[in-house]
mmCIF file of C-alpha atoms and ligand atoms in Angstrom:
data_model
loop_
_atom_site.group_PDB
_atom_site.id
_atom_site.type_symbol
_atom_site.label_atom_id
_atom_site.label_comp_id
_atom_site.label_asym_id
_atom_site.label_seq_id
_atom_site.Cartn_x
_atom_site.Cartn_y
_atom_site.Cartn_z
ATOM 1 C CA MET S 1 -7.554 -0.612 15.414
ATOM 2 C CA TYR S 2 -7.946 0.669 18.379
ATOM 3 C CA PHE S 3 -5.049 -0.192 20.887
ATOM 4 C CA ALA S 4 -4.858 1.381 24.234
ATOM 5 C CA VAL S 5 -1.779 0.086 26.436
ATOM 6 C CA ILE S 6 -1.054 0.743 30.341
ATOM 7 C CA SER S 7 1.661 1.836 31.572
ATOM 8 C CA ILE S 8 3.963 4.246 33.582
ATOM 9 C CA PHE S 9 6.360 4.607 30.701
ATOM 10 C CA PRO S 10 4.172 6.167 27.939
ATOM 11 C CA GLU S 11 6.660 7.234 26.350
ATOM 12 C CA MET S 12 8.266 4.356 25.325
ATOM 13 C CA PHE S 13 5.928 3.528 22.441
ATOM 14 C CA ALA S 14 6.572 6.348 20.228
ATOM 15 C CA THR S 15 9.259 3.322 18.833
ATOM 16 C CA ILE S 16 6.374 1.786 17.713
ATOM 17 C CA ARG S 17 4.302 4.987 16.827
ATOM 18 C CA GLU S 18 6.862 6.618 15.404
ATOM 19 C CA PHE S 19 8.712 4.336 12.922
ATOM 20 C CA GLY S 20 8.268 1.725 9.947
ATOM 21 C CA ILE S 21 5.300 -0.162 8.849
ATOM 22 C CA THR S 22 3.734 0.826 12.628
ATOM 23 C CA GLY S 23 4.304 4.221 12.298
ATOM 24 C CA ARG S 24 2.829 4.497 8.322
ATOM 25 C CA ALA S 25 -0.331 2.981 10.101
ATOM 26 C CA ILE S 26 -0.966 5.670 12.910
ATOM 27 C CA THR S 27 -0.228 8.614 10.082
ATOM 28 C CA ASN S 28 -2.623 6.657 7.677
ATOM 29 C CA GLN S 29 -4.928 6.623 10.022
ATOM 30 C CA GLN S 30 -5.879 2.492 10.363
ATOM 31 C CA VAL S 31 -4.135 1.863 13.859
ATOM 32 C CA VAL S 32 -4.463 4.454 16.973
ATOM 33 C CA ILE S 33 -2.115 4.138 19.758
ATOM 34 C CA ASP S 34 -3.236 5.441 23.069
ATOM 35 C CA ALA S 35 -1.166 4.835 26.092
ATOM 36 C CA ILE S 36 -2.462 5.531 29.742
ATOM 37 C CA ASN S 37 -0.653 6.143 32.674
ATOM 38 C CA PRO S 38 -1.661 4.681 35.678
ATOM 39 C CA ARG S 39 -0.481 7.281 37.962
ATOM 40 C CA ASP S 40 -2.745 9.984 36.202
ATOM 41 C CA PHE S 41 -5.184 7.777 38.174
ATOM 42 C CA THR S 42 -3.696 7.782 41.369
ATOM 43 C CA THR S 43 -4.827 10.130 44.669
ATOM 44 C CA ASP S 44 -1.917 10.505 46.790
ATOM 45 C CA ASN S 45 0.855 13.720 46.482
ATOM 46 C CA TYR S 46 3.565 10.673 45.256
ATOM 47 C CA ARG S 47 0.994 9.385 43.069
ATOM 48 C CA ARG S 48 1.894 5.863 43.985
ATOM 49 C CA VAL S 49 1.090 2.958 42.029
ATOM 50 C CA ASP S 50 3.043 0.096 43.976
ATOM 51 C CA GLU S 51 3.573 -1.374 47.316
ATOM 52 C CA ARG S 52 5.234 -3.981 49.030
ATOM 53 C CA PRO S 53 3.880 -7.385 48.901
ATOM 54 C CA PHE S 54 1.569 -9.052 52.213
ATOM 55 C CA GLY S 55 3.368 -11.819 53.567
ATOM 56 C CA GLY S 56 6.223 -10.319 52.843
ATOM 57 C CA GLY S 57 9.589 -10.463 50.231
ATOM 58 C CA PRO S 58 11.535 -8.591 47.996
ATOM 59 C CA GLY S 59 9.971 -6.712 44.842
ATOM 60 C CA MET S 60 6.897 -4.181 45.326
ATOM 61 C CA VAL S 61 3.107 -5.306 43.391
ATOM 62 C CA MET S 62 0.827 -3.133 41.505
ATOM 63 C CA MET S 63 -2.090 -1.986 43.230
ATOM 64 C CA ALA S 64 -5.496 -2.949 42.050
ATOM 65 C CA GLU S 65 -6.885 0.964 42.080
ATOM 66 C CA PRO S 66 -4.957 3.006 39.825
ATOM 67 C CA LEU S 67 -4.960 0.158 37.379
ATOM 68 C CA VAL S 68 -8.995 -1.026 37.488
ATOM 69 C CA LYS S 69 -9.420 3.121 36.878
ATOM 70 C CA ALA S 70 -7.028 3.382 33.842
ATOM 71 C CA ILE S 71 -8.777 0.041 32.524
ATOM 72 C CA THR S 72 -11.968 1.800 33.114
ATOM 73 C CA GLU S 73 -10.893 4.907 30.643
ATOM 74 C CA ALA S 74 -9.184 2.361 28.487
ATOM 75 C CA LYS S 75 -12.963 1.180 27.839
ATOM 76 C CA GLN S 76 -14.395 4.550 27.509
ATOM 77 C CA ARG S 77 -11.858 5.721 24.503
ATOM 78 C CA ALA S 78 -11.480 2.401 23.129
ATOM 79 C CA GLN S 79 -16.086 2.925 22.674
ATOM 80 C CA ALA S 80 -15.347 5.992 21.662
ATOM 81 C CA PHE S 81 -13.461 5.322 18.540
ATOM 82 C CA GLY S 82 -16.118 2.838 17.800
ATOM 83 C CA CYS S 83 -15.072 -0.320 19.364
ATOM 84 C CA GLN S 84 -17.479 -2.618 20.648
ATOM 85 C CA LEU S 85 -16.672 -3.647 24.526
ATOM 86 C CA GLY S 86 -16.206 -6.978 25.705
ATOM 87 C CA LYS S 87 -13.938 -9.233 24.936
ATOM 88 C CA SER S 88 -14.749 -10.868 22.134
ATOM 89 C CA SER S 89 -14.272 -7.515 20.192
ATOM 90 C CA CYS S 90 -11.706 -5.467 22.387
ATOM 91 C CA PRO S 91 -10.655 -7.640 25.086
ATOM 92 C CA VAL S 92 -8.328 -6.833 28.134
ATOM 93 C CA VAL S 93 -4.978 -8.264 27.438
ATOM 94 C CA TYR S 94 -2.430 -8.972 30.525
ATOM 95 C CA LEU S 95 1.023 -9.294 28.967
ATOM 96 C CA SER S 96 3.073 -11.945 31.453
ATOM 97 C CA PRO S 97 5.170 -14.362 31.880
ATOM 98 C CA GLN S 98 2.662 -16.713 33.152
ATOM 99 C CA GLY S 99 0.198 -16.318 30.023
ATOM 100 C CA GLU S 100 -0.317 -18.208 26.888
ATOM 101 C CA THR S 101 2.766 -17.854 24.575
ATOM 102 C CA LEU S 102 2.457 -15.876 21.534
ATOM 103 C CA SER S 103 2.110 -17.260 18.333
ATOM 104 C CA GLU S 104 1.295 -16.090 14.583
ATOM 105 C CA ALA S 105 -2.203 -18.024 14.783
ATOM 106 C CA LYS S 106 -2.547 -15.504 17.673
ATOM 107 C CA VAL S 107 -2.092 -12.744 16.202
ATOM 108 C CA VAL S 108 -3.461 -13.943 13.033
ATOM 109 C CA ASP S 109 -6.889 -14.043 15.676
ATOM 110 C CA PHE S 110 -6.050 -10.541 17.299
ATOM 111 C CA SER S 111 -5.793 -8.785 13.910
ATOM 112 C CA THR S 112 -9.787 -9.662 13.385
ATOM 113 C CA LEU S 113 -10.455 -7.283 16.790
ATOM 114 C CA ASP S 114 -12.072 -4.089 17.455
ATOM 115 C CA GLY S 115 -9.326 -3.392 19.388
ATOM 116 C CA MET S 116 -7.150 -3.765 22.491
ATOM 117 C CA ILE S 117 -6.446 -2.890 25.625
ATOM 118 C CA LEU S 118 -2.486 -4.271 26.822
ATOM 119 C CA LEU S 119 -1.961 -4.239 30.181
ATOM 120 C CA CYS S 120 1.965 -3.533 31.489
ATOM 121 C CA GLY S 121 3.006 -4.612 35.048
ATOM 122 C CA ARG S 122 6.184 -3.246 36.368
ATOM 123 C CA TYR S 123 7.942 -4.991 39.300
ATOM 124 C CA GLU S 124 6.857 -8.292 40.376
ATOM 125 C CA GLY S 125 3.456 -8.372 39.371
ATOM 126 C CA ILE S 126 0.319 -6.985 39.771
ATOM 127 C CA ASP S 127 -2.395 -7.472 42.634
ATOM 128 C CA GLU S 128 -3.828 -10.620 42.024
ATOM 129 C CA ARG S 129 -7.456 -9.141 42.503
ATOM 130 C CA LEU S 130 -6.961 -7.013 39.408
ATOM 131 C CA LEU S 131 -6.038 -9.641 37.648
ATOM 132 C CA GLN S 132 -9.003 -11.586 38.243
ATOM 133 C CA ARG S 133 -11.476 -9.523 37.631
ATOM 134 C CA SER S 134 -10.119 -7.529 34.516
ATOM 135 C CA VAL S 135 -8.202 -9.294 32.332
ATOM 136 C CA ASP S 136 -9.796 -11.781 29.785
ATOM 137 C CA ILE S 137 -6.479 -12.524 28.376
ATOM 138 C CA GLU S 138 -3.003 -13.318 29.577
ATOM 139 C CA ILE S 139 0.169 -14.093 26.785
ATOM 140 C CA SER S 140 3.785 -14.161 27.196
ATOM 141 C CA LEU S 141 6.651 -13.910 24.439
ATOM 142 C CA GLY S 142 8.169 -16.813 25.917
ATOM 143 C CA ASP S 143 10.290 -18.335 28.446
ATOM 144 C CA TYR S 144 12.663 -15.565 29.019
ATOM 145 C CA VAL S 145 13.009 -12.750 31.650
ATOM 146 C CA LEU S 146 11.591 -9.559 30.677
ATOM 147 C CA SER S 147 11.738 -6.015 32.447
ATOM 148 C CA GLY S 148 8.505 -5.257 32.252
ATOM 149 C CA GLY S 149 4.938 -5.679 29.607
ATOM 150 C CA GLU S 150 5.985 -2.587 27.525
ATOM 151 C CA LEU S 151 8.460 -4.596 24.599
ATOM 152 C CA ALA S 152 6.000 -7.584 24.867
ATOM 153 C CA ALA S 153 3.038 -4.873 24.219
ATOM 154 C CA MET S 154 5.101 -3.313 21.381
ATOM 155 C CA VAL S 155 5.930 -6.938 20.209
ATOM 156 C CA LEU S 156 1.866 -8.392 20.140
ATOM 157 C CA MET S 157 1.501 -4.858 18.482
ATOM 158 C CA ASP S 158 3.862 -4.853 15.341
ATOM 159 C CA SER S 159 2.904 -8.552 14.909
ATOM 160 C CA VAL S 160 -0.745 -7.702 14.898
ATOM 161 C CA ILE S 161 -0.533 -4.604 12.701
ATOM 162 C CA ARG S 162 1.703 -5.952 9.982
ATOM 163 C CA ARG S 163 -1.151 -8.224 9.339
ATOM 164 C CA LEU S 164 -4.345 -5.741 9.103
ATOM 165 C CA PRO S 165 -5.708 -5.485 5.675
ATOM 166 C CA ASN S 166 -3.896 -2.990 3.455
ATOM 167 C CA VAL S 167 -1.209 -2.218 5.681
ATOM 168 C CA MET S 168 1.719 -3.977 4.309
ATOM 169 C CA GLY S 169 3.021 -2.569 0.703
ATOM 170 C CA ASP S 170 2.812 -5.928 -0.831
ATOM 171 C CA ASP S 171 -0.350 -7.682 0.609
ATOM 172 C CA LYS S 172 1.333 -11.089 0.001
ATOM 173 C CA SER S 173 4.446 -10.638 1.720
ATOM 174 C CA ALA S 174 2.619 -11.205 5.052
ATOM 175 C CA GLU S 175 1.193 -14.135 4.222
ATOM 176 C CA GLN S 176 4.384 -15.820 2.872
ATOM 177 C CA ASP S 177 6.356 -14.930 6.063
ATOM 178 C CA SER S 178 7.408 -18.252 7.903
ATOM 179 C CA PHE S 179 5.713 -19.782 10.713
ATOM 180 C CA VAL S 180 2.230 -18.708 8.581
ATOM 181 C CA GLU S 181 2.515 -21.490 5.566
ATOM 182 C CA GLY S 182 4.732 -23.632 8.461
ATOM 183 C CA LEU S 183 8.510 -23.788 7.079
ATOM 184 C CA LEU S 184 10.762 -21.611 7.088
ATOM 185 C CA ASP S 185 12.270 -18.541 4.828
ATOM 186 C CA CYS S 186 14.393 -19.483 1.717
ATOM 187 C CA PRO S 187 17.781 -17.530 1.421
ATOM 188 C CA HIS S 188 17.949 -13.972 -0.161
ATOM 189 C CA TYR S 189 20.246 -12.655 -2.975
ATOM 190 C CA THR S 190 20.517 -9.263 -4.509
ATOM 191 C CA LYS S 191 22.786 -7.042 -6.691
ATOM 192 C CA PRO S 192 25.741 -7.480 -7.215
ATOM 193 C CA ILE S 193 25.661 -11.009 -8.652
ATOM 194 C CA ASP S 194 29.885 -11.512 -6.840
ATOM 195 C CA PHE S 195 30.239 -10.392 -3.654
ATOM 196 C CA GLU S 196 33.795 -10.459 -2.827
ATOM 197 C CA GLY S 197 34.111 -13.924 -4.675
ATOM 198 C CA ASP S 198 31.035 -15.034 -3.478
ATOM 199 C CA THR S 199 28.135 -15.623 -6.469
ATOM 200 C CA VAL S 200 24.452 -15.792 -5.706
ATOM 201 C CA PRO S 201 23.196 -19.784 -6.944
ATOM 202 C CA GLU S 202 23.125 -20.529 -10.781
ATOM 203 C CA VAL S 203 19.095 -20.620 -10.894
ATOM 204 C CA LEU S 204 18.201 -17.507 -9.373
ATOM 205 C CA LEU S 205 19.796 -15.646 -12.183
ATOM 206 C CA SER S 206 18.205 -17.992 -14.993
ATOM 207 C CA GLY S 207 14.640 -16.857 -15.010
ATOM 208 C CA HIS S 208 13.177 -19.910 -14.831
ATOM 209 C CA HIS S 209 10.770 -19.240 -12.940
ATOM 210 C CA GLY S 210 9.891 -23.019 -12.201
ATOM 211 C CA ASN S 211 12.863 -23.975 -11.479
ATOM 212 C CA ILE S 212 13.125 -20.520 -8.964
ATOM 213 C CA ALA S 213 10.501 -22.135 -7.107
ATOM 214 C CA LYS S 214 11.339 -25.691 -6.836
ATOM 215 C CA TRP S 215 14.866 -24.362 -5.758
ATOM 216 C CA ARG S 216 13.611 -21.988 -3.523
ATOM 217 C CA PHE S 217 11.012 -24.647 -2.014
ATOM 218 C CA TYR S 218 13.860 -27.139 -1.303
ATOM 219 C CA GLN S 219 15.763 -24.477 0.836
ATOM 220 C CA GLN S 220 12.870 -23.838 2.665
ATOM 221 C CA VAL S 221 12.594 -27.714 3.223
ATOM 222 C CA ALA S 222 16.292 -28.031 3.857
ATOM 223 C CA ARG S 223 16.450 -25.750 6.478
ATOM 224 C CA THR S 224 13.250 -26.211 8.192
ATOM 225 C CA LYS S 225 14.097 -30.152 8.602
ATOM 226 C CA ASP S 226 17.883 -28.687 9.994
ATOM 227 C CA ARG S 227 16.917 -25.806 12.274
ATOM 228 C CA ARG S 228 13.074 -26.349 13.562
ATOM 229 C CA PRO S 229 12.593 -30.559 12.845
ATOM 230 C CA ASP S 230 9.398 -29.214 15.235
ATOM 231 C CA LEU S 231 7.628 -27.014 12.701
ATOM 232 C CA TRP S 232 8.954 -30.234 10.123
ATOM 233 C CA GLU S 233 6.901 -32.196 12.426
ATOM 234 C CA LYS S 234 3.574 -30.727 11.952
ATOM 235 C CA PHE S 235 4.029 -29.258 8.256
ATOM 236 C CA SER S 236 1.387 -30.330 6.137
ATOM 237 C CA PRO S 237 2.604 -29.419 2.140
ATOM 238 C CA THR S 238 0.250 -28.256 -0.718
ATOM 239 C CA PRO S 239 -0.461 -30.818 -3.715
ATOM 240 C CA GLU S 240 1.820 -29.361 -5.371
ATOM 241 C CA GLN S 241 4.844 -29.184 -2.644
ATOM 242 C CA ALA S 242 3.940 -33.005 -1.866
ATOM 243 C CA ALA S 243 4.261 -33.524 -5.352
ATOM 244 C CA TRP S 244 7.699 -32.317 -5.324
ATOM 245 C CA LEU S 245 8.478 -33.835 -1.800
ATOM 246 C CA LYS S 246 8.300 -37.140 -3.484
ATOM 247 C CA LYS S 247 11.250 -35.879 -6.326
ATOM 248 C CA MET S 248 13.143 -34.614 -3.574
HETATM 249 C C1 LIG A 1 9.423 -11.329 34.958
HETATM 250 C C2 LIG A 1 7.894 -9.556 35.967
HETATM 251 C C3 LIG A 1 9.706 -11.881 36.227
HETATM 252 C C4 LIG A 1 8.338 -10.451 37.320
HETATM 253 C C5 LIG A 1 9.230 -16.904 39.409
HETATM 254 C C6 LIG A 1 8.665 -17.006 40.972
HETATM 255 C C7 LIG A 1 5.789 -9.659 30.146
HETATM 256 C C8 LIG A 1 7.438 -10.402 29.819
HETATM 257 C C9 LIG A 1 6.730 -10.062 30.755
HETATM 258 C C10 LIG A 1 8.533 -9.818 35.274
HETATM 259 C C11 LIG A 1 8.804 -11.766 37.197
HETATM 260 C C12 LIG A 1 6.613 -11.664 28.690
HETATM 261 C C13 LIG A 1 9.835 -15.554 40.419
HETATM 262 C C14 LIG A 1 8.242 -13.051 28.554
HETATM 263 C C15 LIG A 1 8.485 -11.597 30.547
HETATM 264 C C16 LIG A 1 6.999 -9.010 31.500
HETATM 265 C C17 LIG A 1 8.556 -8.592 33.866
HETATM 266 C C18 LIG A 1 8.820 -12.404 38.214
HETATM 267 C C19 LIG A 1 10.434 -13.974 39.925
HETATM 268 N N1 LIG A 1 9.759 -16.277 39.411
HETATM 269 N N2 LIG A 1 6.901 -12.551 28.423
HETATM 270 N N3 LIG A 1 9.322 -15.374 41.052
HETATM 271 N N4 LIG A 1 8.760 -12.284 30.101
HETATM 272 N N5 LIG A 1 7.770 -9.765 32.628
HETATM 273 N N6 LIG A 1 9.882 -12.855 39.021
HETATM 274 O O1 LIG A 1 9.157 -11.530 31.201
HETATM 275 O O2 LIG A 1 6.075 -8.259 32.406
HETATM 276 S S1 LIG A 1 5.097 -10.526 28.890
#
């Protein structure tokens, strides 16, 4: 999958490029992350990408022209990589507090794309005319304030990359995660059995796989009811889970 990130801080993307599952996906050539700096598309001596807002007020606004040129460059690179252009194969996504909240359902949809062009804003935002003509999707992480779109772009790429085929070592673990199945995860334990007097639940040492599965499911249900009643309300159990729930 191809990602272009348009950002005035291209060096920030070293973290996702170099470490962990996302780093390995790049080494294995399953993913490309291309950073494009809008400053490279300015024509003045100062490489300015921001200007004062018409109408006044605090803060600066990113100008349309360098960003249009950066998006054109991103589309050319996406095509050279083999992406079909257009919003159904390689959409331009603007990370912004005004966007729709990212969800695992959206992540799964995004993971089927050829590529994504991620536009990262800084300052107060971007000239509305650029957004109107060039942006296909606007995505937010949630209702808290970041200093710019770069960390949000990295969160989005991380969540999408780990759902690509063959990227996760154990294929099952991506699907078993919280939200995907509609419940929070159960608690986990590893060596030693006795940690400073605090012991591992007996059932996990029993070797009885049926009882272990039931215990884990019960833990998931109890935690979801307690911590995330919103998820519990929406949960639809499999027939086997429905049978267990009746006995609880
Ligand atoms: C934050 C720019 C706030 C401008 C209301 C009226 C990308 C982000 C961002 C940023 C303001 C995301 C104001 C969750 C985020 C991002 C930078 C506006 C003044 N507020 N998801 N006027 N949160 N944020 N501040 O901040 O670029 S995705």
